[in-house]
mmCIF file of C-alpha atoms in Angstrom:
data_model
loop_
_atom_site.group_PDB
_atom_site.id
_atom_site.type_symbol
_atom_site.label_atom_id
_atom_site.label_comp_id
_atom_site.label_asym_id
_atom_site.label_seq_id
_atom_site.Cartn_x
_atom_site.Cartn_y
_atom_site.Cartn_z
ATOM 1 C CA UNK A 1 132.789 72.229 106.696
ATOM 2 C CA UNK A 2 135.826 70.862 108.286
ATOM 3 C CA UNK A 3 134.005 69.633 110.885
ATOM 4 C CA UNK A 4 131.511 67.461 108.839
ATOM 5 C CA UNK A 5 134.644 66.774 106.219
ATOM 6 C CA UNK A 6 136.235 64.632 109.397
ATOM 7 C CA UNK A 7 133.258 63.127 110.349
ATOM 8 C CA UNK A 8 132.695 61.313 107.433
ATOM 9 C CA UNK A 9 136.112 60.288 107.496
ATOM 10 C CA UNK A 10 138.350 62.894 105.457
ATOM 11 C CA UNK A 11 141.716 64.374 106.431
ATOM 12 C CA UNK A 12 141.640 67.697 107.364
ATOM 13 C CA UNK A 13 145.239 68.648 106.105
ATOM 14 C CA UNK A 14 144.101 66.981 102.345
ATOM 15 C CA UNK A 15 142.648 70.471 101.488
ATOM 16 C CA UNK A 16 141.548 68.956 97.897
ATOM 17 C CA UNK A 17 139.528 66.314 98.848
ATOM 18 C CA UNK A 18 137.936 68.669 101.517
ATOM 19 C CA UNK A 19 137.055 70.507 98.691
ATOM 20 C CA UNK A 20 136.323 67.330 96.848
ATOM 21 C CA UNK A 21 133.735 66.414 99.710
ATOM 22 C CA UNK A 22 132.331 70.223 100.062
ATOM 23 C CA UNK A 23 131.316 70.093 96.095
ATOM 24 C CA UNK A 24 129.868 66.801 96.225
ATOM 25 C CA UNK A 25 127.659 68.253 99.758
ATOM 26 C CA UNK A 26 126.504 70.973 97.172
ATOM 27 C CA UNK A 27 125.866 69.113 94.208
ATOM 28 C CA UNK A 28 123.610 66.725 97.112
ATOM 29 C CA UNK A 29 121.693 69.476 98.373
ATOM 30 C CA UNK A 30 121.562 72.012 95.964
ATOM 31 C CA UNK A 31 117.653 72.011 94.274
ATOM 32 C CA UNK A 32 116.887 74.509 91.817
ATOM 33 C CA UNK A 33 113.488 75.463 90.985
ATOM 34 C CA UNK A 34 112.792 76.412 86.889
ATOM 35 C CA UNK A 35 109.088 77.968 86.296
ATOM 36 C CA UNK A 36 107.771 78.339 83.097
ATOM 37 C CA UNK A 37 104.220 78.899 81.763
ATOM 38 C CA UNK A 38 102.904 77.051 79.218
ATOM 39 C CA UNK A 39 102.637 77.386 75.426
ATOM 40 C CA UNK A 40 105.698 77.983 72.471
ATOM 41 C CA UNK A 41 107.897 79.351 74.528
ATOM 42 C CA UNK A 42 108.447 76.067 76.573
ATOM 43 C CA UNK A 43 108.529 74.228 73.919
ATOM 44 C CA UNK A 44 111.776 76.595 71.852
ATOM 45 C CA UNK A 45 113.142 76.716 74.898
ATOM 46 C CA UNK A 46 112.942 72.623 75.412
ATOM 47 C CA UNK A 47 114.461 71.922 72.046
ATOM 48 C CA UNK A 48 116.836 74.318 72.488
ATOM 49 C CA UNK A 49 117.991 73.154 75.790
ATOM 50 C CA UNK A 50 116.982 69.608 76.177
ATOM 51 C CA UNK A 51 118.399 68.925 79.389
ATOM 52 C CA UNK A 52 115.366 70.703 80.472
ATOM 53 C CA UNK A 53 113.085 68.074 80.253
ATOM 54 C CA UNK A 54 115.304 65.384 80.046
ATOM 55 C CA UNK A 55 117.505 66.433 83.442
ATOM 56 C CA UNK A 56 114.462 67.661 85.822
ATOM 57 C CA UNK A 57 111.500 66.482 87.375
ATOM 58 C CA UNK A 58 108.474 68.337 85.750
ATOM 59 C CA UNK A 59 105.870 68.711 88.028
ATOM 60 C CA UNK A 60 102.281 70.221 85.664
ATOM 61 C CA UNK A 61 100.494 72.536 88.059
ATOM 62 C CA UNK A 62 96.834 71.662 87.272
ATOM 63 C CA UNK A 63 94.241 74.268 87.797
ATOM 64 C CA UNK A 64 93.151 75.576 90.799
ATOM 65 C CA UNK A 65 90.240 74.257 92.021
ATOM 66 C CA UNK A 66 87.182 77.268 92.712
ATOM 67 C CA UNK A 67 87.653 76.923 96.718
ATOM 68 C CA UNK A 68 91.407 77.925 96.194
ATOM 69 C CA UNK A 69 90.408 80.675 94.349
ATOM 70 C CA UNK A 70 87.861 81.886 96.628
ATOM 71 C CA UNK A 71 90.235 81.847 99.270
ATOM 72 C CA UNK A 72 93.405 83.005 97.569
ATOM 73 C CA UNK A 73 90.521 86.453 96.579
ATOM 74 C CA UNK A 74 89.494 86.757 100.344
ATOM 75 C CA UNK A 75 93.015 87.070 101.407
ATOM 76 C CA UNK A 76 94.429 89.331 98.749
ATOM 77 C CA UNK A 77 90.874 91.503 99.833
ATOM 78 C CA UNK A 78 91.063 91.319 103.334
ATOM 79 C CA UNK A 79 92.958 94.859 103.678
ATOM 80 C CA UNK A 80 90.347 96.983 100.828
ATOM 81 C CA UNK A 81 88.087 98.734 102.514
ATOM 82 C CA UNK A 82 84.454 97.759 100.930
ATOM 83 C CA UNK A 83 80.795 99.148 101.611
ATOM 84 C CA UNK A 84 79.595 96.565 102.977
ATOM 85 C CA UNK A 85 80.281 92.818 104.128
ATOM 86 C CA UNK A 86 77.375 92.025 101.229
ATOM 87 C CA UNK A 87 79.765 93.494 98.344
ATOM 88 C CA UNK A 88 82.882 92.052 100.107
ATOM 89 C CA UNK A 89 81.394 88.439 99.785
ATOM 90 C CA UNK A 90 80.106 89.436 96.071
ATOM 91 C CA UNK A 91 83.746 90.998 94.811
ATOM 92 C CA UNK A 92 85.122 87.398 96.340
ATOM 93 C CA UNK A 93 82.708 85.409 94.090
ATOM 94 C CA UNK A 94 82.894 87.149 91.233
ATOM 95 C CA UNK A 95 86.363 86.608 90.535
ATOM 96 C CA UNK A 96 86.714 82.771 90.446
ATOM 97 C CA UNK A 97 83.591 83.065 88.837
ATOM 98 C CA UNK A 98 85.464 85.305 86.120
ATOM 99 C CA UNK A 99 88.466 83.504 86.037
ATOM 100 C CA UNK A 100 86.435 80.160 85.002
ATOM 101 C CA UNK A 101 84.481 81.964 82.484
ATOM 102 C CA UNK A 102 87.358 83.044 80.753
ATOM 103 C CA UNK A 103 89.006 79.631 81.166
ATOM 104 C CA UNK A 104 85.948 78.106 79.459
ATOM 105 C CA UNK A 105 86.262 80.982 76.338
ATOM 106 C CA UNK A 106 89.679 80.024 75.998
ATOM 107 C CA UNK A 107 88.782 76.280 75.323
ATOM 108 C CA UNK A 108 86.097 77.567 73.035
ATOM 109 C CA UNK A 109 88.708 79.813 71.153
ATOM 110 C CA UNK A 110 91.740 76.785 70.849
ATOM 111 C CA UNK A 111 88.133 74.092 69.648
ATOM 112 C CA UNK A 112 87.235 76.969 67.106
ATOM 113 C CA UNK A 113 90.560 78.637 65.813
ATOM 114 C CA UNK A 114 93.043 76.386 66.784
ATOM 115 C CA UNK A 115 94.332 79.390 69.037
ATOM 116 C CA UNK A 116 95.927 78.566 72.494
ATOM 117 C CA UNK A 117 95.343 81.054 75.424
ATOM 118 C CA UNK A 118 96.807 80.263 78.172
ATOM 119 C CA UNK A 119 95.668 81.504 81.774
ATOM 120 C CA UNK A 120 97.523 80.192 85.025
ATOM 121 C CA UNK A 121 97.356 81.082 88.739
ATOM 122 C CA UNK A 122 99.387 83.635 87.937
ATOM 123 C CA UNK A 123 97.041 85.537 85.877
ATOM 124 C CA UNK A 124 94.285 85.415 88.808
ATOM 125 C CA UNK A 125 96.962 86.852 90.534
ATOM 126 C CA UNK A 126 97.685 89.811 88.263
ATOM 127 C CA UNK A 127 93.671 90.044 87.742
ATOM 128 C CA UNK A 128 93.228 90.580 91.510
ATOM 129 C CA UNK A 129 96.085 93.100 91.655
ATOM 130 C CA UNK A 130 94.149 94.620 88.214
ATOM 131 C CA UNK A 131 90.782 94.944 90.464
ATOM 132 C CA UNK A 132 92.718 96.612 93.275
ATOM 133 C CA UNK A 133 94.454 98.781 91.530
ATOM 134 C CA UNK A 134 91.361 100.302 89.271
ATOM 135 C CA UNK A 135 89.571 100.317 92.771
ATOM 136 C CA UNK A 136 92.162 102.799 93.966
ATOM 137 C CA UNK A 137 92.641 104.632 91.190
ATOM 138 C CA UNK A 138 88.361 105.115 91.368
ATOM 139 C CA UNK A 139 88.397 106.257 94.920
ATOM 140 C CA UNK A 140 90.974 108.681 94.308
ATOM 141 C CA UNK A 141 88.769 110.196 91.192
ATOM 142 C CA UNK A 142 85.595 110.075 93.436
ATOM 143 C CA UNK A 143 87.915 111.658 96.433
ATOM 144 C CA UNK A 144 88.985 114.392 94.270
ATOM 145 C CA UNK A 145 85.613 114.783 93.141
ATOM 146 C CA UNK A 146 84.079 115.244 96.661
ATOM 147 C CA UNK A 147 86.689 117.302 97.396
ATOM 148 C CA UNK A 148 85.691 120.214 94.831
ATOM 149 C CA UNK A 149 81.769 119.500 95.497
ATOM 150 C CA UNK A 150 82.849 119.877 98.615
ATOM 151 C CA UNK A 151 84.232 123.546 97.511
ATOM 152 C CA UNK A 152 82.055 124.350 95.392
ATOM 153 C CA UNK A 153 78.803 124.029 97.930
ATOM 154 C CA UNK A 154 81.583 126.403 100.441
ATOM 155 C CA UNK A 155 81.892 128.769 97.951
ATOM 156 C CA UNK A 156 78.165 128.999 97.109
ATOM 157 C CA UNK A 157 77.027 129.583 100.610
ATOM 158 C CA UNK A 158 79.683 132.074 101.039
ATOM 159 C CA UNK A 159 78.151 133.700 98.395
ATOM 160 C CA UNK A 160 74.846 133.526 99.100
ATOM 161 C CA UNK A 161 75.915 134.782 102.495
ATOM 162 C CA UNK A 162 77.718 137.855 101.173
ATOM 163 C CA UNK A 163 74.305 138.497 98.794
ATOM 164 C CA UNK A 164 72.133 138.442 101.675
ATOM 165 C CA UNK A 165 74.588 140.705 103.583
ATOM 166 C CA UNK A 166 74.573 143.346 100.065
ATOM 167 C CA UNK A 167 70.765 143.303 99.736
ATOM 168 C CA UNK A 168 70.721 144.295 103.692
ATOM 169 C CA UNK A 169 73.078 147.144 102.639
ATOM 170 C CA UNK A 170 71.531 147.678 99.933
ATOM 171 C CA UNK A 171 67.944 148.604 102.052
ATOM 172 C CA UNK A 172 69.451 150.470 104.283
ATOM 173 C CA UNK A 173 71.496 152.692 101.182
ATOM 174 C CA UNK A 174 67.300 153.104 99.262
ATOM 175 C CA UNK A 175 66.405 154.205 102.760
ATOM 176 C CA UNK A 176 68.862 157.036 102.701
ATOM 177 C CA UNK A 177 68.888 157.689 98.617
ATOM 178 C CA UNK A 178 64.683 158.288 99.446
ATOM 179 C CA UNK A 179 65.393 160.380 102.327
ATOM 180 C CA UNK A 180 67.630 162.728 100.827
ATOM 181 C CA UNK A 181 65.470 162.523 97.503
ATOM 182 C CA UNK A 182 62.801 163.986 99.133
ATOM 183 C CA UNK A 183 65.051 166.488 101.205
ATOM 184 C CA UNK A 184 66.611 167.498 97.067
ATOM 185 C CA UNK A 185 62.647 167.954 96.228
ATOM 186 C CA UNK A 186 61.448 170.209 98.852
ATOM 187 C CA UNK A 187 64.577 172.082 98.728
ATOM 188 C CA UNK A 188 63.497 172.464 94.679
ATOM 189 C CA UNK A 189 60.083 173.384 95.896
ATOM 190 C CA UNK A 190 61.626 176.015 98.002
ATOM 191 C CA UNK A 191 64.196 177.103 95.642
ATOM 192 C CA UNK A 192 61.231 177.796 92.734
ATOM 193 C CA UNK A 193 59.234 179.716 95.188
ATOM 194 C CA UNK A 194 62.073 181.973 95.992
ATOM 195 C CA UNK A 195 62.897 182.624 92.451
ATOM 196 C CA UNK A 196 59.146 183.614 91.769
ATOM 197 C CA UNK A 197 59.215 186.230 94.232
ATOM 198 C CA UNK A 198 62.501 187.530 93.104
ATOM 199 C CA UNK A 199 61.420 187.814 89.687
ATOM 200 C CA UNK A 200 58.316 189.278 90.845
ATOM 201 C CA UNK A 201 60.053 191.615 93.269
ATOM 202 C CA UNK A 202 62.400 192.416 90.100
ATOM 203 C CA UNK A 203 59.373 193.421 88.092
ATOM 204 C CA UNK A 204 57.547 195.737 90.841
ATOM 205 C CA UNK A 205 60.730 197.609 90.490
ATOM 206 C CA UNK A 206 60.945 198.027 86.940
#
């Protein structure tokens, strides 16, 4: 600051007026920027503060036109994963197309009711960051819900595995249970024929 101070001519051992000059640099240069949507709050906050309009340089943002907003969507887009380049192009036209539309029912509304709705560049904005965010939030739900498909189709083949596994067991135990059936019955058989000739023996006797 010294440096400029004594090129435009100021002392450097007057430390006021090279404060003097360093103020009046600021006051040159210094640009403030004041953004404000449109509607009743602008207008309390004018009367309140009138230096507002009367101290500034308003500059009224029109609309942007559709080819801004088709390009503004393909660049907020361009990192989403989508199905296909088909529904990339579609999601990209839908939402200037959505943005007008509502435009359009807003100018209907304010002709109708005398009711102002307001929608600015900013609200394509937050509508884009809507559509990405309910896009996330819907591939998480259909992740999770692939995930326990996923599980349950595991958990189903495990046990259809382990019931093919029992019914093998389960052959192989009849097998035996028949065999040893049929052993119990001719073991009966033999059992009855002894006891007849014991009682019959027993009765010789008597």
């Amino acid at each position: 600051m010294r440096t400029a101070a004594k090129s435009a001519g100021i002392p450097e051992n007057q430390p006021d007026l090279v404060y003097d000059f360093f103020i009046s640099r600021v006051k040159y240069n210094l640009h403030l920027a004041l953004c404000f949507s449109p509607g009743n709050k602008l207008r309390e906050r004018a009367s309140k503060f009138p230096a507002i309009v009367n101290c500034t340089i308003i500059d009224w943002f029109q609309p942007w036109p559709r080819e801004a907003l088709t390009k503004v969507t393909a660049e907020s887009l361009s990192d989403i994963e989508m199905p296909s380049e088909e529904v990339r192009n579609a999601v990209v036209e839908f939402m200037p197309e959505s943005f007008e539309q509502v435009n359009k029912a807003s100018e209907e509304v304010q002709f109708t009711d005398r009711r102002y709705i307001y929608t600015t560049p900013k609200s394509f904005l937050e509508l884009i960051k809507l559509f990405k965010n309910m896009l996330a939030k819907r591939k998480d739900e259909l992740e999770k819900a692939k995930h326990t498909y996923e599980e349950g189709v595991e958990r189903l083949k495990e046990t259809e595995e382990l019931a093919v596994k029992l019914a093998e067991e389960l052959k192989v135990t009849s097998v035996v249970v028949e065999e040893k059936r049929k052993t119990a019955d001719e073991n009966a058989v033999k059992v009855e024929a002894a006891k007849k000739i014991v009682e019959a023996v027993s009765y010789t006797h008597l």
